[in-house]
Structure formats: structure tokens, C-alpha cells
CSV table of C-alpha atoms in Angstrom, one decimal:
chain,number,residue,atom,x,y,z
Q,21,MET,CA,62.5,110.9,152.7
Q,22,GLU,CA,62.7,114.3,150.8
Q,23,ASP,CA,64.9,114.1,147.7
Q,24,ASN,CA,66.9,117.0,147.2
Q,25,THR,CA,68.7,116.1,143.8
Q,26,ASP,CA,67.5,118.4,141.7
Q,27,ASP,CA,67.9,121.3,144.3
Q,28,ASN,CA,71.7,119.8,144.6
Q,29,MET,CA,72.3,119.7,140.5
Q,30,ASP,CA,71.1,123.3,140.2
Q,31,ASP,CA,73.4,124.6,143.4
Q,32,ASN,CA,76.3,122.5,141.7
Q,33,THR,CA,75.6,123.9,138.3
Q,34,ALA,CA,75.3,127.5,139.4
Q,35,ALA,CA,78.3,127.1,141.1
Q,36,ASP,CA,79.9,125.3,138.2
Q,37,MET,CA,79.0,128.4,135.9
Q,38,ASP,CA,80.1,130.8,138.7
Q,39,ASP,CA,83.5,129.1,138.6
Q,40,ASN,CA,83.7,129.2,134.8
Q,41,MET,CA,82.8,132.7,134.6
Q,42,ASP,CA,85.5,133.8,137.3
Q,43,ASP,CA,88.2,131.9,134.9
Q,44,GLU,CA,86.7,132.9,131.7
Q,45,GLU,CA,89.5,135.7,130.9
Q,46,VAL,CA,88.6,139.4,130.1
Q,47,GLU,CA,89.0,140.5,126.4
Q,48,PHE,CA,90.9,143.7,125.8
Q,49,VAL,CA,90.9,145.3,123.0
Q,50,LEU,CA,94.3,147.0,123.2
Q,51,GLU,CA,96.9,146.5,125.8
Q,52,THR,CA,98.6,149.2,127.2
Q,53,ILE,CA,102.3,149.4,127.7
Q,54,SER,CA,103.6,150.2,130.7
Q,55,THR,CA,107.3,150.2,132.4
Q,56,GLY,CA,106.3,150.4,135.8
Q,57,ASP,CA,107.9,154.1,135.6
Q,58,PRO,CA,105.3,156.5,135.7
Q,59,PHE,CA,107.2,159.4,134.9
Q,60,ALA,CA,109.0,157.6,131.7
Q,61,ASP,CA,105.8,156.6,130.8
Q,62,ALA,CA,103.8,160.0,130.7
Q,63,LYS,CA,106.9,161.2,128.7
Q,64,THR,CA,106.9,158.2,126.0
Q,65,ALA,CA,102.9,158.8,125.9
Q,66,ALA,CA,103.5,163.0,125.7
Q,67,ASP,CA,106.1,162.1,122.8
Q,68,HIS,CA,103.5,160.1,121.0
Q,69,VAL,CA,101.2,162.8,120.3
Q,70,GLU,CA,103.8,165.0,118.5
Q,71,GLY,CA,103.6,163.0,115.9
Q,72,SER,CA,99.8,162.7,116.0
Q,73,ALA,CA,100.3,166.6,116.2
Q,74,LYS,CA,102.3,166.9,112.8
Q,75,THR,CA,99.7,164.5,110.9
Q,76,LEU,CA,96.8,167.0,111.9
Q,77,ALA,CA,98.6,169.6,111.0
Q,78,GLY,CA,99.7,168.7,107.9
Q,79,GLY,CA,96.1,167.5,107.3
Q,80,PHE,CA,94.6,170.8,107.7
Q,81,ALA,CA,97.2,172.9,106.3
Q,82,ALA,CA,96.8,171.1,103.2
Q,83,ALA,CA,92.7,171.1,103.3
Q,84,LEU,CA,92.5,174.7,103.9
Q,85,GLY,CA,95.4,176.3,102.1
Q,86,LEU,CA,97.3,177.5,104.8
Q,87,ASP,CA,100.2,179.8,104.5
Q,88,GLY,CA,103.4,177.9,104.5
Q,89,ASP,CA,105.1,174.5,105.3
Q,90,SER,CA,104.0,173.0,108.5
Q,91,ASP,CA,107.0,170.4,107.8
Q,92,SER,CA,109.3,172.9,106.9
Q,93,GLU,CA,112.5,172.9,108.9
Q,94,ALA,CA,111.9,176.4,110.8
Q,95,ALA,CA,108.1,174.6,111.5
Q,96,GLU,CA,109.8,171.5,112.6
Q,97,LEU,CA,112.3,173.2,114.9
Q,98,ARG,CA,109.6,175.5,116.2
Q,99,ALA,CA,107.3,172.7,117.1
Q,100,THR,CA,110.5,171.1,119.0
Q,101,LEU,CA,111.6,173.4,120.5
Q,102,SER,CA,108.3,174.9,121.8
Q,103,GLY,CA,107.3,171.2,122.7
Q,104,LEU,CA,110.8,170.6,124.9
Q,105,LEU,CA,110.4,173.9,126.8
Q,106,GLN,CA,106.9,172.9,127.8
Q,107,GLU,CA,107.6,169.1,128.7
Q,108,HIS,CA,110.6,170.9,130.2
Q,109,VAL,CA,107.6,173.1,133.0
Q,110,TYR,CA,105.3,170.2,133.3
Q,111,LEU,CA,108.4,167.4,134.4
Q,112,ALA,CA,110.0,169.8,136.7
Q,113,GLY,CA,106.5,170.3,138.1
Q,114,TYR,CA,106.1,166.4,138.3
Q,115,THR,CA,109.6,166.6,139.8
Q,116,VAL,CA,109.0,169.1,143.0
Q,117,ASP,CA,105.6,167.6,143.2
Q,118,ALA,CA,107.5,163.7,143.6
Q,119,ALA,CA,109.8,165.5,146.3
Q,120,TYR,CA,106.9,167.2,148.2
Q,121,SER,CA,104.5,164.1,148.3
Q,122,PHE,CA,107.4,161.1,148.6
Q,123,GLY,CA,110.0,163.1,149.6
Q,124,PRO,CA,113.6,164.2,147.8
Q,125,GLU,CA,115.5,161.4,148.9
Q,126,SER,CA,112.5,158.4,147.5
Q,127,GLY,CA,112.6,156.5,144.7
Q,128,GLU,CA,109.7,158.6,143.2
Q,129,PHE,CA,111.4,161.3,143.1
Q,130,GLU,CA,114.7,159.9,141.8
Q,131,LEU,CA,112.7,158.9,138.7
Q,132,ALA,CA,111.0,161.9,138.1
Q,133,ALA,CA,114.5,164.0,137.9
Q,134,GLU,CA,115.6,161.4,135.6
Q,135,ALA,CA,112.5,162.0,133.2
Q,136,LEU,CA,113.5,165.8,133.9
Q,137,ASP,CA,117.2,164.9,132.8
Q,138,THR,CA,116.0,163.1,129.7
Q,139,ASN,CA,114.1,166.3,128.6
Q,140,SER,CA,117.4,168.4,129.4
Q,141,VAL,CA,119.7,166.4,126.7
Q,142,ALA,CA,117.3,166.3,124.5
Q,143,LEU,CA,117.2,169.9,124.3
Q,144,ALA,CA,120.9,170.0,124.7
Q,145,ASP,CA,121.3,167.4,121.4
Q,146,VAL,CA,118.9,170.2,119.4
Q,147,ILE,CA,121.5,172.9,120.4
Q,148,GLY,CA,123.8,170.7,119.3
Q,149,GLU,CA,122.6,169.9,116.0
Q,150,LEU,CA,122.2,173.7,115.6
Q,151,ALA,CA,125.7,175.0,116.6
Q,152,GLY,CA,128.0,172.1,117.2
Q,153,ASP,CA,128.7,169.7,119.7
Q,154,ASP,CA,130.8,172.0,122.4
Q,155,ASN,CA,128.0,174.5,122.5
Q,156,ARG,CA,125.9,171.8,123.1
Q,157,ASP,CA,127.5,170.9,126.3
Q,158,ALA,CA,127.6,174.4,127.6
Q,159,PHE,CA,124.0,174.3,127.2
Q,160,LEU,CA,123.3,171.3,129.2
Q,161,SER,CA,125.9,172.4,131.6
Q,162,LEU,CA,124.0,175.9,131.9
Q,163,TRP,CA,120.7,174.3,132.1
Q,164,ARG,CA,121.3,171.4,134.7
Q,165,ASP,CA,122.3,174.2,137.0
Q,166,HIS,CA,119.4,176.2,136.1
Q,167,ILE,CA,117.2,173.1,136.9
Q,168,GLY,CA,119.6,172.6,140.0
Q,169,PHE,CA,118.4,176.2,141.6
Q,170,PHE,CA,114.8,175.3,141.2
Q,171,VAL,CA,115.2,172.6,143.6
Q,172,ASP,CA,117.3,174.4,146.0
Q,173,TYR,CA,114.3,177.6,145.6
Q,174,ALA,CA,111.3,174.4,146.0
Q,175,LEU,CA,113.3,172.8,148.9
Q,176,ALA,CA,113.4,176.2,150.8
Q,177,ALA,CA,109.7,176.9,149.7
Q,178,ALA,CA,108.3,173.6,151.4
Q,179,GLU,CA,110.0,174.5,154.8
Q,180,ASP,CA,109.2,178.5,154.2
Q,181,ASP,CA,112.7,179.4,154.2
Q,182,ASP,CA,112.8,182.9,152.8
Q,183,ASP,CA,116.6,182.9,152.5
Q,184,GLY,CA,116.6,180.1,151.2
Q,185,ARG,CA,113.8,181.2,148.2
Q,186,LYS,CA,116.3,184.6,147.5
Q,187,ALA,CA,119.6,182.5,147.5
Q,188,ALA,CA,118.0,180.3,144.9
Q,189,LEU,CA,116.5,183.2,142.7
Q,190,ASP,CA,119.5,184.9,142.7
Q,191,ASP,CA,121.3,181.9,141.1
Q,192,LEU,CA,118.4,181.6,138.6
Q,193,ASP,CA,119.1,185.6,137.8
Q,194,ASP,CA,122.8,184.9,137.1
Q,195,TYR,CA,121.7,181.9,135.3
Q,196,THR,CA,119.6,184.0,132.6
Q,197,ASP,CA,122.2,186.7,132.2
Q,198,ALA,CA,124.8,183.7,131.6
Q,199,ALA,CA,122.2,182.2,129.1
Q,200,GLY,CA,121.0,185.3,127.2
Q,201,GLY,CA,125.2,186.0,126.4
Q,202,PHE,CA,125.1,181.8,125.4
Q,203,PHE,CA,122.5,182.6,122.7
Q,204,GLU,CA,123.4,185.8,121.5
Q,205,ASN,CA,126.9,184.3,120.6
Q,206,ILE,CA,125.9,181.4,118.9
Q,207,THR,CA,123.6,183.1,116.7
Q,208,ASP,CA,125.4,186.0,115.7
Q,209,GLY,CA,123.0,188.5,117.2
Q,210,GLU,CA,119.8,187.0,116.0
Q,211,LEU,CA,119.0,186.1,119.3
Q,212,PRO,CA,119.7,189.4,121.5
Q,213,ALA,CA,121.0,188.6,125.0
Q,214,GLU,CA,118.3,191.1,126.5
Q,215,THR,CA,115.2,189.2,124.6
Q,216,VAL,CA,116.5,186.1,125.7
Q,217,THR,CA,117.1,187.0,129.2
Q,218,ASP,CA,114.0,188.6,129.6
Q,219,HIS,CA,112.0,185.3,128.5
Q,220,LEU,CA,114.0,183.4,131.0
Q,221,ASP,CA,113.3,186.0,133.5
Q,222,GLY,CA,109.5,185.1,132.9
Q,223,HIS,CA,110.1,181.7,133.2
Q,224,ILE,CA,111.8,182.1,136.5
Q,225,ASP,CA,108.8,184.1,137.8
Q,226,THR,CA,105.9,182.0,137.0
Q,227,LEU,CA,107.7,178.2,137.4
Q,228,ALA,CA,108.7,179.6,140.9
Q,229,ALA,CA,104.6,180.5,141.3
Q,230,ALA,CA,104.1,177.4,140.9
Q,231,ILE,CA,106.5,176.0,143.4
Q,232,ASP,CA,105.2,178.2,145.7
Q,233,SER,CA,101.4,177.0,145.2
Q,234,LEU,CA,102.5,173.4,145.0
Q,235,ALA,CA,104.4,174.0,148.3
Q,236,ALA,CA,101.2,175.7,150.0
Q,237,GLY,CA,98.9,173.2,148.9
Q,238,ASP,CA,96.7,175.9,146.8
Q,239,ALA,CA,94.5,175.1,144.2
Q,240,SER,CA,95.9,177.3,142.2
Q,241,ALA,CA,98.7,174.8,141.8
Q,242,PHE,CA,97.7,173.2,138.4
Q,243,ASP,CA,96.6,176.4,136.3
Q,244,ASP,CA,100.2,178.2,137.9
Q,245,LEU,CA,101.8,175.0,136.4
Q,246,LYS,CA,99.8,175.9,133.0
Q,247,THR,CA,100.6,179.4,133.1
Q,248,ALA,CA,104.3,178.8,133.0
Q,249,ALA,CA,104.3,176.2,130.6
Q,250,ASP,CA,102.3,178.4,128.4
Q,251,HIS,CA,105.3,181.2,128.7
Q,252,VAL,CA,107.7,178.9,127.6
Q,253,VAL,CA,105.9,177.8,124.5
Q,254,GLY,CA,106.1,181.4,123.6
Q,255,GLY,CA,109.9,181.2,124.6
Q,256,GLY,CA,110.4,178.3,122.1
Q,257,GLY,CA,109.1,180.5,119.0
Q,258,VAL,CA,111.7,183.3,119.6
Q,259,LEU,CA,114.4,180.9,119.8
Q,260,ALA,CA,113.7,179.3,116.9
Q,261,SER,CA,112.9,182.6,115.3
Q,262,GLY,CA,116.9,183.8,115.9
Q,263,PHE,CA,118.2,179.9,114.9
Q,264,ALA,CA,116.0,179.9,111.7
Q,265,ALA,CA,117.6,183.1,110.5
Q,266,ALA,CA,121.0,182.6,112.1
Q,267,LEU,CA,121.3,179.7,110.0
Q,268,ASP,CA,118.5,180.5,106.8
Q,269,LEU,CA,116.6,177.4,107.7
Q,270,ASP,CA,114.0,176.1,105.1
Q,271,GLY,CA,110.5,177.6,105.9
Q,272,ASP,CA,109.0,180.2,108.0
Q,273,THR,CA,108.8,180.0,111.9
Q,274,GLY,CA,106.0,182.8,111.6
Q,275,SER,CA,103.6,181.1,109.1
Q,276,GLU,CA,100.2,179.7,109.6
Q,277,ALA,CA,101.1,176.2,108.7
Q,278,SER,CA,104.1,176.4,111.4
Q,279,GLU,CA,101.9,178.2,113.8
Q,280,LEU,CA,99.2,175.2,114.3
Q,281,ARG,CA,101.6,172.6,113.8
Q,282,THR,CA,103.4,174.4,117.4
Q,283,ASN,CA,99.8,174.7,119.1
Q,284,LEU,CA,98.7,171.3,118.2
Q,285,ALA,CA,101.4,169.6,119.3
Q,286,THR,CA,101.5,172.0,122.6
Q,287,GLY,CA,98.1,171.7,122.9
Q,288,LEU,CA,98.5,167.8,122.4
Q,289,GLN,CA,101.4,167.5,124.8
Q,290,GLU,CA,99.9,169.5,127.9
Q,291,HIS,CA,96.7,166.9,127.7
Q,292,VAL,CA,99.0,164.2,128.3
Q,293,TYR,CA,100.8,165.7,131.1
Q,294,LEU,CA,97.5,167.5,132.9
Q,295,ALA,CA,96.2,164.0,132.5
Q,296,GLY,CA,98.7,162.5,134.9
Q,297,ILE,CA,98.3,165.0,137.0
Q,298,ALA,CA,94.6,164.7,137.1
Q,299,VAL,CA,95.0,160.9,137.7
Q,300,LYS,CA,97.6,161.2,140.4
Q,301,ASN,CA,95.3,163.5,142.4
Q,302,ALA,CA,93.1,161.0,142.3
Q,303,TYR,CA,94.8,158.4,143.5
Q,304,ALA,CA,96.9,160.3,146.6
Q,305,GLU,CA,93.5,162.6,147.4
Q,306,GLY,CA,90.4,160.8,146.0
Q,307,LEU,CA,88.1,161.5,142.9
Q,308,ASP,CA,85.7,163.5,145.7
Q,309,SER,CA,89.0,165.8,146.9
Q,310,GLY,CA,89.5,169.3,145.8
Q,311,GLU,CA,93.1,168.8,144.4
Q,312,PHE,CA,91.0,166.6,141.9
Q,313,GLU,CA,88.8,168.6,141.0
Q,314,ALA,CA,91.6,171.1,140.6
Q,315,ALA,CA,93.6,169.4,138.4
Q,316,ALA,CA,90.2,168.5,136.4
Q,317,GLY,CA,89.9,171.8,135.7
Q,318,THR,CA,92.7,172.7,134.5
Q,319,LEU,CA,92.7,169.5,132.2
Q,320,ASP,CA,89.2,170.8,131.1
Q,321,SER,CA,91.0,173.9,130.4
Q,322,ASN,CA,93.4,172.4,127.8
Q,323,SER,CA,90.5,170.6,126.5
Q,324,VAL,CA,88.9,173.8,125.5
Q,325,GLN,CA,92.1,175.4,124.1
Q,326,LEU,CA,92.2,172.5,122.1
Q,327,ALA,CA,88.7,172.8,121.0
Q,328,ASP,CA,88.7,176.8,120.2
Q,329,ALA,CA,91.5,175.8,117.5
Q,330,ILE,CA,89.4,173.4,115.6
Q,331,GLY,CA,87.0,175.8,116.0
Q,332,GLU,CA,88.7,178.5,113.9
Q,333,LEU,CA,89.8,175.8,111.6
Q,334,ALA,CA,86.5,174.4,110.7
Q,335,GLY,CA,83.7,176.3,112.7
Q,336,ASP,CA,81.6,176.9,115.4
Q,337,ASP,CA,79.5,173.2,115.1
Q,338,ASN,CA,82.6,171.4,114.4
Q,339,ARG,CA,84.5,172.8,117.7
Q,340,ASP,CA,81.6,172.1,120.0
Q,341,THR,CA,81.5,168.3,118.3
Q,342,PHE,CA,84.9,168.1,119.1
Q,343,LEU,CA,85.2,169.3,122.4
Q,344,SER,CA,82.0,166.6,123.6
Q,345,LEU,CA,84.1,164.3,121.9
Q,346,TRP,CA,87.1,164.8,123.7
Q,347,ARG,CA,85.9,165.5,127.0
Q,348,ASP,CA,83.9,161.8,126.6
Q,349,HIS,CA,87.4,160.1,125.9
Q,350,ILE,CA,88.7,162.0,129.2
Q,351,GLY,CA,85.8,160.5,131.0
Q,352,PHE,CA,86.7,156.9,129.8
Q,353,PHE,CA,90.4,157.3,130.9
Q,354,VAL,CA,89.1,158.7,134.1
Q,355,ASP,CA,87.1,155.4,134.2
Q,356,TYR,CA,90.1,153.3,133.0
Q,357,ALA,CA,92.0,154.7,136.1
Q,358,VAL,CA,89.7,153.9,138.4
Q,359,ALA,CA,88.9,150.3,137.7
Q,360,THR,CA,92.9,149.7,137.3
Q,361,ALA,CA,92.9,151.0,141.2
Q,362,GLU,CA,90.2,148.7,142.3
Q,363,ASN,CA,91.7,145.7,140.5
Q,364,ASP,CA,88.7,145.3,138.3
Q,365,GLU,CA,90.1,144.2,135.2
Q,366,GLN,CA,86.2,143.8,133.6
Q,367,GLY,CA,86.1,147.6,134.5
Q,368,GLN,CA,89.4,148.4,132.3
Q,369,ALA,CA,88.6,146.3,129.7
Q,370,ASP,CA,85.3,148.1,129.2
Q,371,ALA,CA,87.0,151.8,129.6
Q,372,ILE,CA,89.6,150.6,126.8
Q,373,ARG,CA,86.6,149.2,124.4
Q,374,ASP,CA,84.9,152.7,124.9
Q,375,LEU,CA,88.1,154.5,124.4
Q,376,ASP,CA,88.5,152.8,121.1
Q,377,GLY,CA,85.4,153.2,119.8
Q,378,TYR,CA,85.7,157.1,120.4
Q,379,THR,CA,89.2,156.2,117.8
Q,380,GLU,CA,86.3,155.4,115.0
Q,381,SER,CA,84.6,158.3,115.9
Q,382,ALA,CA,87.2,160.7,116.0
Q,383,GLY,CA,89.0,159.2,112.7
Q,384,GLY,CA,85.6,159.6,110.8
Q,385,PHE,CA,85.6,163.4,112.4
Q,386,PHE,CA,88.8,164.6,111.3
Q,387,GLU,CA,88.5,163.0,107.9
Q,388,ASP,CA,84.9,164.7,107.0
Q,389,ILE,CA,86.7,168.2,108.0
Q,390,SER,CA,89.5,167.9,106.7
Q,391,ALA,CA,87.5,167.0,103.2
Q,392,GLY,CA,89.9,163.4,103.6
Q,393,GLU,CA,93.2,165.3,103.9
Q,394,LEU,CA,93.1,163.2,107.0
Q,395,PRO,CA,92.1,159.8,106.3
Q,396,ALA,CA,89.9,158.3,109.3
Q,397,ASP,CA,92.0,154.9,109.3
Q,398,ALA,CA,95.8,157.2,110.2
Q,399,VAL,CA,93.9,159.6,112.6
Q,400,THR,CA,92.2,156.1,114.5
Q,401,ASP,CA,95.6,154.3,114.5
Q,402,SER,CA,97.5,157.2,115.8
Q,403,LEU,CA,94.5,157.7,118.9
Q,404,ARG,CA,95.2,153.6,119.3
Q,405,ASP,CA,98.6,154.6,120.4
Q,406,HIS,CA,97.8,156.9,122.2
Q,407,ILE,CA,95.4,155.1,124.6
Q,408,THR,CA,98.1,152.3,125.2
Q,409,THR,CA,100.5,154.8,126.0
Q,410,LEU,CA,98.6,156.9,128.5
Q,411,GLY,CA,97.0,153.7,129.6
Q,412,GLY,CA,100.4,152.7,130.2
Q,413,ALA,CA,101.0,155.9,132.1
Q,414,ILE,CA,97.9,155.1,134.4
Q,415,ASP,CA,99.1,151.8,135.3
Q,416,SER,CA,102.2,152.9,136.0
Q,417,LEU,CA,100.8,155.5,138.3
Q,418,ASP,CA,98.2,153.3,140.0
Q,419,ALA,CA,101.5,150.8,141.1
Q,420,ALA,CA,103.4,153.8,142.6
Q,421,ILE,CA,100.5,155.1,144.5
Q,422,ASN,CA,97.8,152.5,145.2
């Protein structure tokens, strides 16, 4: 009789080892933070990087002896208004996309609209701090009205309803006149109505163009949305300058340090929102789709702009080093998103470990190019929070779509 004892032991041992490996808990060096609401989580991730921009701007301003103070009241106001207006555009884009992808009666549309309204309230609160509670409430009413008109436009665009489009644009045109008069009045003329109206007309033109592209499924939609976001960043500077003059705020909205803080704040915030758009299209359309390719291309244009800003501060070699590091970290986020969609916990942990390694490299990079004004530990800690918040937004997108 043949003795199979050794073979059976080998088989049993292998099976036990496989069971132990399956039962072994995967170790995450960082834990992502997710609420299940992809739009609120994206906003949390975007809010975080504004603080990172403040830190980076302060370090570079000190290292290079830039004109002005990046922490002044005027610089703070410019960065805040520009960031909130840029966020308005991206959250409006998210809301329109949710209406088109899931339907205007869907829970996803409702969540996106809530995130957009949170931004509206934040903008109104800033106006209230500058001009009083009554003006806060008046602004919020005007601002919510104009968002409603954009929703009307988006629904008409989805149905290729030219009459509906025109009616919404007429309402938006009336809004720009009312808003121009409002800002001229509350700044005692420091913000002339015509100046404000001109900027708001540009906002309407660029955001309407992005909505048309989204409705048509054009590959240019993401670039068009970025164009609309870029436009309002300039509008934030105009508003901040008028308020700073009217209220005699400390600092200068036009100083080098102020401009750097705004550019970094809006550049990093845009990274978060464009990353969210890219992941959404990867999930909804696939990594090989034209939609993902177009969204990834718009995200990379933001990366190049950030690298160019670093190059102006620290030279072309450091520009290229930063761009390489930054693109690597985006690739690791894509790895995390893919693993999340596939329920691959080990793949998620590996991507998070790669991202954590990136934070160490980036911390040393910024400490070096700022001559120690940006300590590596401070940069690394901030980037780790970026990973946990943006990773959480990816978790929530996966839950909503996959």
C-alpha cells in the first residue's frame, strides 16, 4: 500500500499557510478619511490644501525675500475669494455632471448641490465679514439665484433647447447687472459696477461653454471647465483689491507674496478637483476611455502650471524635479483608485505606501530649495493629510459608482 502521508502533510501545510495569509491583516501606513459623500469629501480635500499653500507661500516668500506679506489681511482675502470662486466653478461642474450622469432627481445630484451650496454660504460669510450681515444675506440670495439660472441652462442644454438656453442667459444677464450695483454700493465705489459686471459676464460665458461641452459629451469639457475656473481666479483678485481699498486692509493684494499665495492655493485646489474628475471618469467610463484620457490631460496641465510656478521660484532644474515627483504621486493615486475599484486591499495598501514615500521625498525637496524655510517635517505632514483626504474622496467615489 502506497504511503501518502508526506504528500498529505505538504498539501495540508500549504493550505494552512494560504489560510493564514488570507487571514493576515493588511497594514496601511496611513488611513484614508471617507464619509461616503464624494462631493463633501472632495471639498474637504480641497479645503486642506489651502493651508498647505499658505505654508508654502510663507516659506518661499521668506527664502526669496519677496515683496509683501503672504499672511497680510489683503493677501488672505485675495487667496480666500479666488479659492472660493474657483471652487464654485468646479462644484458647479460636479453638480451638472451629476445631473447628466445620475439624473437631476438622484441622490448624487442632491449631494453635489449641497456641496455647491456650502461653498455659496462660505462666500456669503466672507462678504458678511467685510460688509455686514444684511449684505451677507443679500449676496447669498443673489448668488443662489444665479446658480439656479445655471441649472436651468444645464437642463436646457441637455435637451438641446435653444429657447431654454436663451431664457437662462437672459436671467443671468439681469443678475450680472444687479450684482455689479451691489458690489459698487457696498464698497463705496471702489468696485465700479461695470468692472464687476464685465467679470461676471466672462464667468457666464466660460461656464456656459463648459456646460455645453459636458452636455454634448465633448472631450474639451474638462479643459473648458478649467478655463472657467481660471477666469474667476482673476475675478477674485479684482474683488479683493476693491474691498482692501474700501476697508484699508493691511497689506497689498498685488504684492509678489500675495500673488504667490493665491497661485499656490488655487493651483493645489484645482489639482484636487481635477483629480476627482479624472477618477470619476476612470470609474464611469474606464481607464482606456477617451473621457479618462481627456480628464487626465487637463489634470496634467494643472501639474505643469504648478511646476512652472516652482521653476519661477527655484529654477528650471527644480521645476523638472518637482514635476517628476508630482506626476509620480498622481500615478500612485491612480493605483489606489484602481485597487479600490477592484476591492484589492493589498493594492490599496501598496499605493498608500508609495504615496507616503513620496511625502518624504517631497519634504526633503522643499526644505532644500527653500534653504530650510520650509522644514521637511512640516511639508511631509501636510502632504500626508492630502493623501488621507483625497484618498477618502476616492473611496466615496468608488462607493457611489462601482
